[in-house]
Amino acid sequence: MSVIYLENQHQITAEELSKINHAENIPYINEVDDKLVDALKFAWQWLRGNSQFEQLTSGSTGSPKTISVHREQMTASAQMTIEALGLNQHDSSLLCLSAEYIGGKMMVVRSLLGNMDLVITRPTSNPLPYLPFMPTFAAFVPLQMQTLLEEETSKQLNRMKAIIIGGAPVSNLLEEQIFANLTIPVYST
């Protein structure tokens, strides 16, 4: 059974979370940052079997809109990533994106479907100081990846199995820095 770590402060198993009847009864909900609460509540909704989830679009092509994303769509996408990257229950993943957005939600789904431990941190430019251990899989936005490479965390990142980068285009400069510093697979989504 996978474990959800709330930074290096608290942890709860997916099984324990699935047995909670009301969101307000989720342990640690009043003790952690709001961004961690968003991710924990989404994980709870997923484990409770919700079939659709309201999602705010980014607004990059106009005003942000609320759309409905179906569980089947998220499952299919997550399964493709799990299979393509060879992830399994012995791996762990890092959620350092906001679960307010689809990228953050998908990290939760990938972790739960893959029965992987999940470390949730607040979305900062360098989430590594908040980790109880180095996960084997992570998703970053380009700004986070840039910061991590500038802060010379390549040795830590190279212990991972794979990284995906999304949310914005990867610049040519960042791509060059990735190739120069990382030996693990890095995919732009």
PDB file of C-alpha atoms in Angstrom:
ATOM      1  CA  MET A   1       0.000   0.000   0.000  1.00  0.00           C
ATOM      2  CA  SER A   2       1.416   3.370  -0.977  1.00  0.00           C
ATOM      3  CA  VAL A   3       2.273   6.056   1.543  1.00  0.00           C
ATOM      4  CA  ILE A   4       1.606   9.751   1.044  1.00  0.00           C
ATOM      5  CA  TYR A   5       4.251  11.972   2.638  1.00  0.00           C
ATOM      6  CA  LEU A   6       3.348  15.587   3.330  1.00  0.00           C
ATOM      7  CA  GLU A   7       6.797  17.095   2.889  1.00  0.00           C
ATOM      8  CA  ASN A   8       8.945  15.808   5.721  1.00  0.00           C
ATOM      9  CA  GLN A   9       6.261  16.485   8.334  1.00  0.00           C
ATOM     10  CA  HIS A  10       3.514  13.847   8.194  1.00  0.00           C
ATOM     11  CA  GLN A  11       2.510  10.692   6.376  1.00  0.00           C
ATOM     12  CA  ILE A  12      -0.633   8.675   5.758  1.00  0.00           C
ATOM     13  CA  THR A  13      -1.216   5.494   3.795  1.00  0.00           C
ATOM     14  CA  ALA A  14      -3.541   5.510   0.803  1.00  0.00           C
ATOM     15  CA  GLU A  15      -5.580   2.842   2.587  1.00  0.00           C
ATOM     16  CA  GLU A  16      -6.046   5.032   5.677  1.00  0.00           C
ATOM     17  CA  LEU A  17      -6.996   8.000   3.495  1.00  0.00           C
ATOM     18  CA  SER A  18      -9.551   5.953   1.545  1.00  0.00           C
ATOM     19  CA  LYS A  19     -11.409   5.029   4.741  1.00  0.00           C
ATOM     20  CA  ILE A  20     -12.091   8.630   5.781  1.00  0.00           C
ATOM     21  CA  ASN A  21     -15.742   9.602   5.326  1.00  0.00           C
ATOM     22  CA  HIS A  22     -15.510  13.410   5.119  1.00  0.00           C
ATOM     23  CA  ALA A  23     -12.773  15.662   3.757  1.00  0.00           C
ATOM     24  CA  GLU A  24     -12.698  17.707   6.955  1.00  0.00           C
ATOM     25  CA  ASN A  25     -11.642  14.526   8.822  1.00  0.00           C
ATOM     26  CA  ILE A  26      -8.478  14.029   6.758  1.00  0.00           C
ATOM     27  CA  PRO A  27      -5.532  13.928   9.186  1.00  0.00           C
ATOM     28  CA  TYR A  28      -3.138  16.917   9.200  1.00  0.00           C
ATOM     29  CA  ILE A  29      -5.533  19.006   7.079  1.00  0.00           C
ATOM     30  CA  ASN A  30      -5.219  21.924   9.504  1.00  0.00           C
ATOM     31  CA  GLU A  31      -1.474  21.511  10.001  1.00  0.00           C
ATOM     32  CA  VAL A  32      -0.068  21.814   6.488  1.00  0.00           C
ATOM     33  CA  ASP A  33       0.194  24.404   3.709  1.00  0.00           C
ATOM     34  CA  ASP A  34      -2.941  24.954   1.585  1.00  0.00           C
ATOM     35  CA  LYS A  35      -1.197  23.566  -1.523  1.00  0.00           C
ATOM     36  CA  LEU A  36      -0.604  20.281   0.301  1.00  0.00           C
ATOM     37  CA  VAL A  37      -4.249  20.281   1.409  1.00  0.00           C
ATOM     38  CA  ASP A  38      -5.381  20.607  -2.240  1.00  0.00           C
ATOM     39  CA  ALA A  39      -3.336  17.555  -3.212  1.00  0.00           C
ATOM     40  CA  LEU A  40      -4.452  15.543  -0.190  1.00  0.00           C
ATOM     41  CA  LYS A  41      -8.125  16.337  -0.843  1.00  0.00           C
ATOM     42  CA  PHE A  42      -7.771  15.345  -4.488  1.00  0.00           C
ATOM     43  CA  ALA A  43      -6.083  12.057  -3.478  1.00  0.00           C
ATOM     44  CA  TRP A  44      -8.977  11.443  -1.072  1.00  0.00           C
ATOM     45  CA  GLN A  45     -11.548  12.130  -3.826  1.00  0.00           C
ATOM     46  CA  TRP A  46      -9.714   9.767  -6.178  1.00  0.00           C
ATOM     47  CA  LEU A  47      -9.521   7.006  -3.578  1.00  0.00           C
ATOM     48  CA  ARG A  48     -13.225   7.472  -2.821  1.00  0.00           C
ATOM     49  CA  GLY A  49     -13.932   6.643  -6.484  1.00  0.00           C
ATOM     50  CA  ASN A  50     -15.129  10.013  -7.778  1.00  0.00           C
ATOM     51  CA  SER A  51     -15.838   9.646 -11.497  1.00  0.00           C
ATOM     52  CA  GLN A  52     -15.271  13.251 -12.579  1.00  0.00           C
ATOM     53  CA  PHE A  53     -13.342  16.240 -11.329  1.00  0.00           C
ATOM     54  CA  GLU A  54     -13.823  19.943 -11.869  1.00  0.00           C
ATOM     55  CA  GLN A  55     -10.736  21.534 -13.368  1.00  0.00           C
ATOM     56  CA  LEU A  56      -9.962  25.184 -14.060  1.00  0.00           C
ATOM     57  CA  THR A  57      -8.222  25.712 -17.408  1.00  0.00           C
ATOM     58  CA  SER A  58      -5.011  27.738 -17.480  1.00  0.00           C
ATOM     59  CA  GLY A  59      -6.538  30.686 -19.310  1.00  0.00           C
ATOM     60  CA  SER A  60      -3.674  30.745 -21.809  1.00  0.00           C
ATOM     61  CA  THR A  61      -6.141  31.046 -24.709  1.00  0.00           C
ATOM     62  CA  GLY A  62      -8.691  33.297 -22.989  1.00  0.00           C
ATOM     63  CA  SER A  63     -10.427  33.511 -19.644  1.00  0.00           C
ATOM     64  CA  PRO A  64      -9.975  30.433 -17.438  1.00  0.00           C
ATOM     65  CA  LYS A  65     -12.951  28.084 -17.620  1.00  0.00           C
ATOM     66  CA  THR A  66     -14.122  25.248 -15.427  1.00  0.00           C
ATOM     67  CA  ILE A  67     -14.204  21.934 -17.244  1.00  0.00           C
ATOM     68  CA  SER A  68     -15.037  18.417 -16.137  1.00  0.00           C
ATOM     69  CA  VAL A  69     -12.290  15.797 -16.425  1.00  0.00           C
ATOM     70  CA  HIS A  70     -13.372  12.177 -16.268  1.00  0.00           C
ATOM     71  CA  ARG A  71     -11.661   9.478 -14.246  1.00  0.00           C
ATOM     72  CA  GLU A  72     -11.325   7.248 -17.322  1.00  0.00           C
ATOM     73  CA  GLN A  73      -9.386   9.964 -19.168  1.00  0.00           C
ATOM     74  CA  MET A  74      -7.028  10.493 -16.254  1.00  0.00           C
ATOM     75  CA  THR A  75      -6.559   6.751 -15.768  1.00  0.00           C
ATOM     76  CA  ALA A  76      -5.701   6.181 -19.431  1.00  0.00           C
ATOM     77  CA  SER A  77      -3.168   9.017 -19.434  1.00  0.00           C
ATOM     78  CA  ALA A  78      -1.566   7.908 -16.163  1.00  0.00           C
ATOM     79  CA  GLN A  79      -1.310   4.272 -17.298  1.00  0.00           C
ATOM     80  CA  MET A  80       0.456   5.346 -20.502  1.00  0.00           C
ATOM     81  CA  THR A  81       3.032   7.318 -18.487  1.00  0.00           C
ATOM     82  CA  ILE A  82       3.534   4.496 -15.976  1.00  0.00           C
ATOM     83  CA  GLU A  83       4.116   1.991 -18.783  1.00  0.00           C
ATOM     84  CA  ALA A  84       6.280   4.279 -20.930  1.00  0.00           C
ATOM     85  CA  LEU A  85       8.586   5.119 -18.013  1.00  0.00           C
ATOM     86  CA  GLY A  86       8.618   1.618 -16.533  1.00  0.00           C
ATOM     87  CA  LEU A  87       7.323   2.820 -13.160  1.00  0.00           C
ATOM     88  CA  ASN A  88       6.164   0.312 -10.564  1.00  0.00           C
ATOM     89  CA  GLN A  89       5.230  -0.111  -6.906  1.00  0.00           C
ATOM     90  CA  HIS A  90       8.896   0.035  -5.864  1.00  0.00           C
ATOM     91  CA  ASP A  91       9.155   3.576  -7.204  1.00  0.00           C
ATOM     92  CA  SER A  92       8.140   6.818  -5.540  1.00  0.00           C
ATOM     93  CA  SER A  93       6.998  10.090  -7.021  1.00  0.00           C
ATOM     94  CA  LEU A  94       7.262  13.756  -6.181  1.00  0.00           C
ATOM     95  CA  LEU A  95       4.385  16.199  -6.439  1.00  0.00           C
ATOM     96  CA  CYS A  96       5.870  19.691  -6.301  1.00  0.00           C
ATOM     97  CA  LEU A  97       3.256  21.227  -8.605  1.00  0.00           C
ATOM     98  CA  SER A  98      -0.051  22.676  -7.513  1.00  0.00           C
ATOM     99  CA  ALA A  99      -2.860  20.100  -7.479  1.00  0.00           C
ATOM    100  CA  GLU A 100      -5.068  22.997  -8.510  1.00  0.00           C
ATOM    101  CA  TYR A 101      -3.821  22.266 -12.047  1.00  0.00           C
ATOM    102  CA  ILE A 102      -4.081  19.093 -14.095  1.00  0.00           C
ATOM    103  CA  GLY A 103      -0.323  18.411 -13.967  1.00  0.00           C
ATOM    104  CA  GLY A 104      -0.441  18.191 -10.184  1.00  0.00           C
ATOM    105  CA  LYS A 105      -3.560  16.055 -10.193  1.00  0.00           C
ATOM    106  CA  MET A 106      -1.991  13.681 -12.713  1.00  0.00           C
ATOM    107  CA  MET A 107       1.019  13.112 -10.440  1.00  0.00           C
ATOM    108  CA  VAL A 108      -1.393  12.014  -7.705  1.00  0.00           C
ATOM    109  CA  VAL A 109      -3.212   9.693 -10.136  1.00  0.00           C
ATOM    110  CA  ARG A 110       0.040   8.176 -11.449  1.00  0.00           C
ATOM    111  CA  SER A 111       1.212   7.513  -7.909  1.00  0.00           C
ATOM    112  CA  LEU A 112      -2.028   5.938  -6.742  1.00  0.00           C
ATOM    113  CA  LEU A 113      -2.516   3.806  -9.877  1.00  0.00           C
ATOM    114  CA  GLY A 114       1.122   2.702  -9.789  1.00  0.00           C
ATOM    115  CA  ASN A 115       0.900   1.993  -6.052  1.00  0.00           C
ATOM    116  CA  MET A 116       3.916   4.272  -5.585  1.00  0.00           C
ATOM    117  CA  ASP A 117       4.746   6.284  -2.513  1.00  0.00           C
ATOM    118  CA  LEU A 118       4.012   9.965  -3.089  1.00  0.00           C
ATOM    119  CA  VAL A 119       5.852  12.916  -1.587  1.00  0.00           C
ATOM    120  CA  ILE A 120       3.800  16.112  -1.704  1.00  0.00           C
ATOM    121  CA  THR A 121       5.581  19.436  -1.268  1.00  0.00           C
ATOM    122  CA  ARG A 122       4.459  22.983  -1.830  1.00  0.00           C
ATOM    123  CA  PRO A 123       5.271  24.244  -5.318  1.00  0.00           C
ATOM    124  CA  THR A 124       8.540  26.127  -4.908  1.00  0.00           C
ATOM    125  CA  SER A 125      11.397  26.717  -7.310  1.00  0.00           C
ATOM    126  CA  ASN A 126      13.486  24.177  -5.357  1.00  0.00           C
ATOM    127  CA  PRO A 127      11.396  21.567  -3.539  1.00  0.00           C
ATOM    128  CA  LEU A 128      14.331  19.302  -2.624  1.00  0.00           C
ATOM    129  CA  PRO A 129      14.954  20.713   0.900  1.00  0.00           C
ATOM    130  CA  TYR A 130      11.427  19.624   1.901  1.00  0.00           C
ATOM    131  CA  LEU A 131      11.798  15.965   0.933  1.00  0.00           C
ATOM    132  CA  PRO A 132      12.003  13.111   3.444  1.00  0.00           C
ATOM    133  CA  PHE A 133      13.872  11.120   0.730  1.00  0.00           C
ATOM    134  CA  MET A 134      14.692  11.462  -2.970  1.00  0.00           C
ATOM    135  CA  PRO A 135      11.812  10.060  -5.075  1.00  0.00           C
ATOM    136  CA  THR A 136      12.495   8.091  -8.248  1.00  0.00           C
ATOM    137  CA  PHE A 137      10.085  10.049 -10.450  1.00  0.00           C
ATOM    138  CA  ALA A 138       9.095  13.723 -10.611  1.00  0.00           C
ATOM    139  CA  ALA A 139       7.323  16.292 -12.722  1.00  0.00           C
ATOM    140  CA  PHE A 140       8.650  19.833 -12.812  1.00  0.00           C
ATOM    141  CA  VAL A 141       7.794  23.032 -14.638  1.00  0.00           C
ATOM    142  CA  PRO A 142      10.689  24.562 -16.602  1.00  0.00           C
ATOM    143  CA  LEU A 143      11.359  27.203 -13.918  1.00  0.00           C
ATOM    144  CA  GLN A 144      11.828  24.486 -11.286  1.00  0.00           C
ATOM    145  CA  MET A 145      14.123  22.483 -13.562  1.00  0.00           C
ATOM    146  CA  GLN A 146      16.163  25.612 -14.325  1.00  0.00           C
ATOM    147  CA  THR A 147      16.506  26.418 -10.619  1.00  0.00           C
ATOM    148  CA  LEU A 148      17.462  22.854  -9.727  1.00  0.00           C
ATOM    149  CA  LEU A 149      20.194  22.813 -12.367  1.00  0.00           C
ATOM    150  CA  GLU A 150      21.474  26.256 -11.334  1.00  0.00           C
ATOM    151  CA  GLU A 151      21.622  25.132  -7.703  1.00  0.00           C
ATOM    152  CA  GLU A 152      23.778  22.179  -8.758  1.00  0.00           C
ATOM    153  CA  THR A 153      21.414  19.412  -7.695  1.00  0.00           C
ATOM    154  CA  SER A 154      22.350  17.236 -10.700  1.00  0.00           C
ATOM    155  CA  LYS A 155      23.800  14.475  -8.500  1.00  0.00           C
ATOM    156  CA  GLN A 156      20.551  14.226  -6.579  1.00  0.00           C
ATOM    157  CA  LEU A 157      18.400  14.353  -9.711  1.00  0.00           C
ATOM    158  CA  ASN A 158      20.531  11.709 -11.439  1.00  0.00           C
ATOM    159  CA  ARG A 159      19.499   9.222  -8.726  1.00  0.00           C
ATOM    160  CA  MET A 160      15.956   9.400 -10.098  1.00  0.00           C
ATOM    161  CA  LYS A 161      14.502   7.036 -12.697  1.00  0.00           C
ATOM    162  CA  ALA A 162      12.853   9.710 -14.881  1.00  0.00           C
ATOM    163  CA  ILE A 163      11.656  13.313 -14.939  1.00  0.00           C
ATOM    164  CA  ILE A 164       8.879  14.920 -16.930  1.00  0.00           C
ATOM    165  CA  ILE A 165       8.706  18.654 -17.580  1.00  0.00           C
ATOM    166  CA  GLY A 166       5.446  20.372 -18.450  1.00  0.00           C
ATOM    167  CA  GLY A 167       3.292  23.418 -18.004  1.00  0.00           C
ATOM    168  CA  ALA A 168       5.353  25.573 -20.387  1.00  0.00           C
ATOM    169  CA  PRO A 169       7.752  25.101 -23.287  1.00  0.00           C
ATOM    170  CA  VAL A 170      11.317  24.008 -22.554  1.00  0.00           C
ATOM    171  CA  SER A 171      13.737  26.644 -23.864  1.00  0.00           C
ATOM    172  CA  ASN A 172      16.747  25.700 -25.962  1.00  0.00           C
ATOM    173  CA  LEU A 173      19.032  26.848 -23.146  1.00  0.00           C
ATOM    174  CA  LEU A 174      17.269  24.649 -20.591  1.00  0.00           C
ATOM    175  CA  GLU A 175      17.377  21.714 -22.991  1.00  0.00           C
ATOM    176  CA  GLU A 176      21.160  22.184 -23.364  1.00  0.00           C
ATOM    177  CA  GLN A 177      21.577  22.356 -19.568  1.00  0.00           C
ATOM    178  CA  ILE A 178      19.564  19.164 -19.128  1.00  0.00           C
ATOM    179  CA  PHE A 179      21.686  17.282 -21.678  1.00  0.00           C
ATOM    180  CA  ALA A 180      24.895  18.617 -20.096  1.00  0.00           C
ATOM    181  CA  ASN A 181      23.987  17.756 -16.484  1.00  0.00           C
ATOM    182  CA  LEU A 182      21.534  14.869 -16.356  1.00  0.00           C
ATOM    183  CA  THR A 183      22.068  11.247 -17.319  1.00  0.00           C
ATOM    184  CA  ILE A 184      18.498  10.091 -16.634  1.00  0.00           C
ATOM    185  CA  PRO A 185      15.605  10.298 -19.104  1.00  0.00           C
ATOM    186  CA  VAL A 186      13.896  13.700 -19.113  1.00  0.00           C
ATOM    187  CA  TYR A 187      10.706  14.129 -21.147  1.00  0.00           C
ATOM    188  CA  SER A 188       8.857  17.287 -22.110  1.00  0.00           C
ATOM    189  CA  THR A 189       5.083  16.781 -21.926  1.00  0.00           C
TER     190      THR A 189
END
